[in-house]
């Protein structure tokens, strides 16, 4: 069954009148936990410690800094997610995925299909979408000894730090990327190779490790044929970078399914997943209902896969490049609740 902590989150939201309205103070949080003690058994160390203290000594005696630590601990919001509830493959029909709708006035929850979204959003809504395109960022290379090494392209360094620009470059100048490496006995100045045959043309990539810190390395690349762009090279050699929780190797069908239907500009190493549910039919019906679409660009980085552990306030967030036009900012600022 559902673990108690997931119910705790629900009750906390109800206690403060909805998470989106305001943040709980430390005392309100502790008070809410104490109200749940009789109904739910604690299932994490953080919850247990908090409830035990409140039960024995009362809310007022609980140190504020200690309460804050427990509230911010990932263990306090942990819940059980069965393996069989994690989809390893997408639905063939994107729009048949589930859609949970919260009515803003009553808080009533209804569950339907994503294709029903056009009937839910207000007429004339301004819809901003991320048109970044996922690249085949994972390449399986080999050392001179024949051992396999996974090369995961993270961030471009030369000749440009802009992913779209770097990916469009041919091999006419120095090309350097920050990469994540997975393999045994890797060291600086080591050369890695990857090859593939596209049609009747052999495509070859060579990468040299310039610097290395743990799993992350600065690498310099060259390839043949040199007139190919790096994006075309990765399409030939690389795999779609599926999230680790899917626990499978990428398949050819993932090139399309792990991509939004409106993706345009190369640069992401993970999909903006909320957009994967849209298909052309849903977009067309939204537009017919008066929705206006505007594009922005945010390249999703591999840091989105990094788990948050322990104290959430100590988690280091990664950076992601983005661009948004001033005209769109003005348009958003000019909207009144739409």
XYZ file of C-alpha atoms in Angstrom:
338
model
C 0.000 0.000 0.000
C 0.881 3.652 -0.019
C 3.471 4.664 2.541
C 2.441 7.024 5.305
C 4.740 9.812 4.182
C 2.874 10.278 0.903
C -0.306 10.775 2.939
C 1.593 13.171 5.196
C 2.390 15.348 2.199
C -1.283 15.372 1.198
C -2.394 16.310 4.704
C 0.259 19.010 4.994
C -1.014 20.547 1.774
C -4.572 20.438 3.100
C -3.437 21.833 6.465
C -2.027 25.022 4.951
C -4.815 25.449 2.417
C -2.748 24.334 -0.555
C 0.997 24.301 -1.111
C 0.816 26.957 -3.814
C -0.782 29.549 -1.548
C 1.959 29.970 1.025
C 4.835 28.138 2.666
C 4.385 26.431 6.027
C 6.239 27.887 8.968
C 8.363 25.491 11.018
C 5.797 25.455 13.837
C 2.908 24.816 11.435
C 4.848 21.952 9.886
C 5.599 20.340 13.230
C 1.991 20.871 14.289
C 0.725 19.212 11.123
C 2.980 16.224 11.686
C 1.771 15.887 15.266
C -1.859 15.840 14.122
C -1.060 12.858 11.933
C 0.608 10.793 14.630
C -2.458 8.797 15.650
C -3.662 8.158 12.115
C -0.387 7.183 10.440
C 2.633 5.219 11.563
C 5.962 6.933 10.860
C 7.881 5.230 8.054
C 11.104 7.220 7.911
C 13.678 8.136 10.530
C 13.039 11.855 10.042
C 9.277 11.537 10.461
C 9.673 9.200 13.427
C 12.077 11.536 15.214
C 9.845 14.536 14.639
C 6.659 12.819 15.807
C 8.332 11.274 18.852
C 9.664 14.626 20.048
C 6.337 16.380 19.526
C 4.510 13.593 21.357
C 6.830 13.678 24.374
C 7.601 17.387 24.751
C 5.189 19.389 22.619
C 5.642 21.643 19.613
C 7.057 24.645 21.455
C 10.101 22.761 22.755
C 11.220 21.488 19.373
C 14.314 23.433 18.185
C 13.476 25.431 15.071
C 16.763 24.626 13.335
C 16.310 20.911 14.040
C 12.761 20.985 12.703
C 13.943 22.754 9.567
C 16.589 20.062 8.993
C 14.016 17.297 9.272
C 11.504 19.044 7.049
C 14.217 19.580 4.399
C 15.457 15.984 4.545
C 14.582 13.882 1.519
C 13.721 11.024 3.886
C 10.816 13.088 5.222
C 9.142 13.123 1.811
C 10.122 9.638 0.701
C 7.449 7.319 -0.649
C 7.266 3.882 -2.185
C 7.115 3.687 -5.980
C 6.819 0.096 -7.234
C 9.139 -0.818 -10.093
C 6.204 -1.971 -12.210
C 4.750 1.556 -12.093
C 7.789 3.045 -13.865
C 7.222 2.877 -17.610
C 10.206 1.537 -19.532
C 8.603 2.370 -22.881
C 6.322 5.242 -23.915
C 2.733 4.802 -25.020
C 2.294 4.487 -28.773
C -0.370 7.202 -28.536
C 1.214 10.153 -26.716
C -2.090 11.853 -25.938
C -3.543 8.783 -24.204
C -1.295 9.361 -21.181
C -3.049 10.317 -17.951
C -3.949 13.886 -17.035
C -4.714 14.963 -13.463
C -6.847 18.109 -13.286
C -7.179 20.207 -10.119
C -10.162 22.566 -10.124
C -8.825 25.896 -8.796
C -11.996 26.922 -6.955
C -12.930 23.653 -5.252
C -9.672 21.690 -5.276
C -11.567 18.710 -6.717
C -9.367 16.198 -8.532
C -10.356 14.476 -11.758
C -8.318 12.048 -13.817
C -8.614 11.789 -17.583
C -6.512 11.521 -20.729
C -4.022 14.147 -21.874
C -5.950 14.631 -25.109
C -8.561 16.377 -22.963
C -6.180 19.265 -22.203
C -7.660 21.620 -24.861
C -11.013 21.577 -23.038
C -9.365 22.403 -19.707
C -7.210 25.435 -20.486
C -8.924 28.850 -20.802
C -9.653 30.208 -24.274
C -6.976 32.568 -25.514
C -4.260 31.119 -23.273
C -0.651 32.041 -23.957
C 1.318 28.771 -24.146
C 5.118 28.901 -23.975
C 6.967 25.781 -25.121
C 10.602 24.721 -25.058
C 11.775 23.837 -28.581
C 15.127 22.329 -27.574
C 15.896 19.057 -29.325
C 17.508 16.037 -27.632
C 20.806 14.973 -29.196
C 22.197 11.437 -29.354
C 24.614 12.345 -26.575
C 25.664 8.842 -25.475
C 28.448 7.257 -27.563
C 29.927 3.822 -26.904
C 33.635 4.061 -27.705
C 36.626 1.819 -27.247
C 40.100 2.091 -25.809
C 43.101 0.880 -27.796
C 42.906 -2.310 -25.718
C 39.364 -2.934 -26.946
C 37.620 -2.156 -23.653
C 34.317 -0.296 -23.939
C 33.887 3.249 -22.639
C 30.680 5.258 -22.514
C 31.207 8.871 -23.594
C 28.348 11.167 -22.591
C 28.543 14.621 -24.195
C 27.611 17.190 -21.521
C 28.678 20.748 -22.340
C 30.558 22.291 -25.288
C 33.739 24.236 -24.510
C 35.319 24.956 -27.932
C 34.823 26.475 -30.481
C 31.618 27.716 -28.794
C 29.888 27.173 -25.465
C 26.501 27.506 -27.168
C 25.252 23.924 -27.738
C 23.403 24.753 -30.958
C 26.464 26.486 -32.433
C 28.912 23.807 -31.264
C 26.774 21.001 -32.681
C 26.505 22.693 -36.066
C 30.299 22.915 -36.477
C 32.288 20.738 -38.868
C 35.695 19.388 -37.851
C 37.646 22.391 -39.133
C 39.004 23.642 -35.793
C 39.587 22.441 -32.241
C 36.471 20.851 -30.762
C 36.380 20.341 -27.002
C 33.546 19.146 -24.771
C 33.006 18.343 -21.144
C 32.000 14.683 -21.068
C 31.017 12.081 -18.534
C 32.994 8.865 -18.916
C 32.113 5.391 -17.746
C 34.781 2.734 -18.120
C 37.761 1.094 -16.442
C 41.346 2.350 -16.151
C 40.800 5.710 -17.822
C 43.540 8.309 -17.623
C 44.573 11.652 -19.063
C 46.057 11.735 -22.574
C 44.260 8.488 -23.411
C 42.572 8.229 -26.827
C 39.126 6.725 -27.368
C 37.577 5.686 -30.692
C 34.098 5.031 -32.074
C 33.063 4.005 -35.595
C 29.866 3.332 -37.525
C 28.847 2.727 -41.125
C 26.149 5.001 -42.546
C 25.064 3.781 -45.960
C 28.387 2.934 -47.574
C 30.377 5.563 -45.644
C 32.400 4.801 -42.519
C 32.129 7.472 -39.839
C 34.897 7.625 -37.231
C 35.293 9.658 -34.036
C 38.480 10.082 -32.015
C 38.526 11.707 -28.591
C 41.496 12.457 -26.348
C 41.146 12.933 -22.595
C 42.784 16.266 -21.737
C 41.793 16.548 -18.085
C 39.824 14.294 -15.790
C 38.168 14.732 -12.401
C 36.255 11.652 -11.332
C 33.763 10.692 -14.030
C 33.890 14.087 -15.763
C 36.575 14.843 -18.347
C 37.561 17.582 -20.757
C 37.989 15.961 -24.172
C 39.227 17.083 -27.585
C 37.584 15.494 -30.615
C 38.214 15.061 -34.307
C 36.295 12.979 -36.815
C 36.074 11.729 -40.356
C 34.532 12.726 -42.740
C 35.491 16.168 -41.368
C 32.751 18.016 -43.279
C 30.064 16.394 -41.103
C 28.633 18.539 -38.333
C 28.992 17.185 -34.810
C 25.193 16.811 -34.657
C 25.231 14.601 -37.773
C 28.158 12.636 -36.371
C 26.302 11.955 -33.116
C 23.196 10.923 -35.053
C 25.366 8.279 -36.737
C 27.345 7.131 -33.687
C 25.312 8.027 -30.628
C 22.361 6.722 -28.673
C 19.382 8.578 -27.245
C 20.288 9.457 -23.612
C 17.410 7.789 -21.783
C 16.910 8.548 -18.060
C 18.648 6.054 -15.722
C 15.356 5.026 -14.098
C 14.193 3.458 -17.382
C 16.950 0.856 -16.920
C 17.344 -0.180 -20.541
C 19.461 0.600 -23.576
C 18.091 2.995 -26.145
C 16.343 1.622 -29.214
C 15.965 3.196 -32.682
C 12.332 4.109 -31.915
C 13.520 6.325 -29.034
C 14.950 8.804 -31.549
C 11.363 9.878 -32.195
C 9.486 8.968 -29.018
C 11.984 10.673 -26.649
C 11.532 13.955 -28.507
C 8.756 16.538 -28.431
C 6.844 16.929 -31.692
C 7.794 20.627 -31.766
C 11.548 20.200 -31.088
C 13.702 22.376 -33.360
C 17.124 23.310 -31.986
C 19.788 20.732 -31.032
C 21.213 20.968 -27.530
C 19.440 18.958 -24.802
C 20.799 15.735 -23.327
C 17.433 14.979 -21.704
C 13.923 15.646 -22.937
C 11.720 18.386 -21.456
C 9.479 15.513 -20.405
C 6.229 17.410 -19.773
C 6.148 18.211 -23.478
C 6.340 14.577 -24.579
C 2.571 14.123 -24.124
C 1.630 16.661 -26.794
C 0.864 15.410 -30.284
C -0.128 17.335 -33.395
C -3.823 16.726 -32.724
C -3.723 18.205 -29.217
C -1.760 21.228 -30.442
C -4.192 21.801 -33.320
C -7.246 21.670 -31.038
C -5.599 24.045 -28.565
C -4.885 26.477 -31.385
C -8.439 26.139 -32.675
C -9.619 27.065 -29.178
C -7.689 30.324 -29.297
C -4.429 29.262 -27.632
C -1.393 31.215 -28.800
C 1.943 29.413 -28.929
C 5.286 31.081 -28.343
C 8.679 29.386 -28.372
C 11.568 29.642 -25.967
C 14.767 27.628 -25.705
C 16.267 25.867 -22.694
C 18.782 23.077 -23.237
C 18.180 20.428 -20.563
C 21.424 19.177 -19.016
C 22.476 15.844 -17.530
C 22.209 17.384 -14.056
C 18.483 16.741 -14.261
C 19.312 13.060 -13.640
C 21.399 13.733 -10.514
C 19.498 12.483 -7.433
C 18.770 14.830 -4.532
C 20.086 13.191 -1.376
C 20.050 14.136 2.292
C 19.333 17.813 2.974
C 17.660 19.376 -0.067
C 19.043 22.811 0.849
C 22.587 21.506 0.279
C 21.916 20.142 -3.194
C 23.947 21.920 -5.875
C 21.784 22.689 -8.877
C 23.375 22.481 -12.306
C 23.220 25.304 -14.832
C 21.364 25.154 -18.141
C 21.643 27.663 -21.009
C 18.420 29.304 -22.130
C 17.227 32.147 -24.296
C 13.943 34.041 -24.377
C 13.086 37.021 -26.557
C 12.348 40.421 -25.064
C 9.117 40.518 -27.079
C 7.931 37.340 -25.351
C 8.850 38.735 -21.940
C 6.795 41.848 -22.684
C 3.888 39.725 -23.876
C 3.950 37.613 -20.705
C 4.241 40.704 -18.505
C 1.248 42.215 -20.286
C -1.005 39.254 -19.557
C -3.498 39.533 -16.712
C -3.911 36.133 -15.109
C -3.903 34.319 -18.457
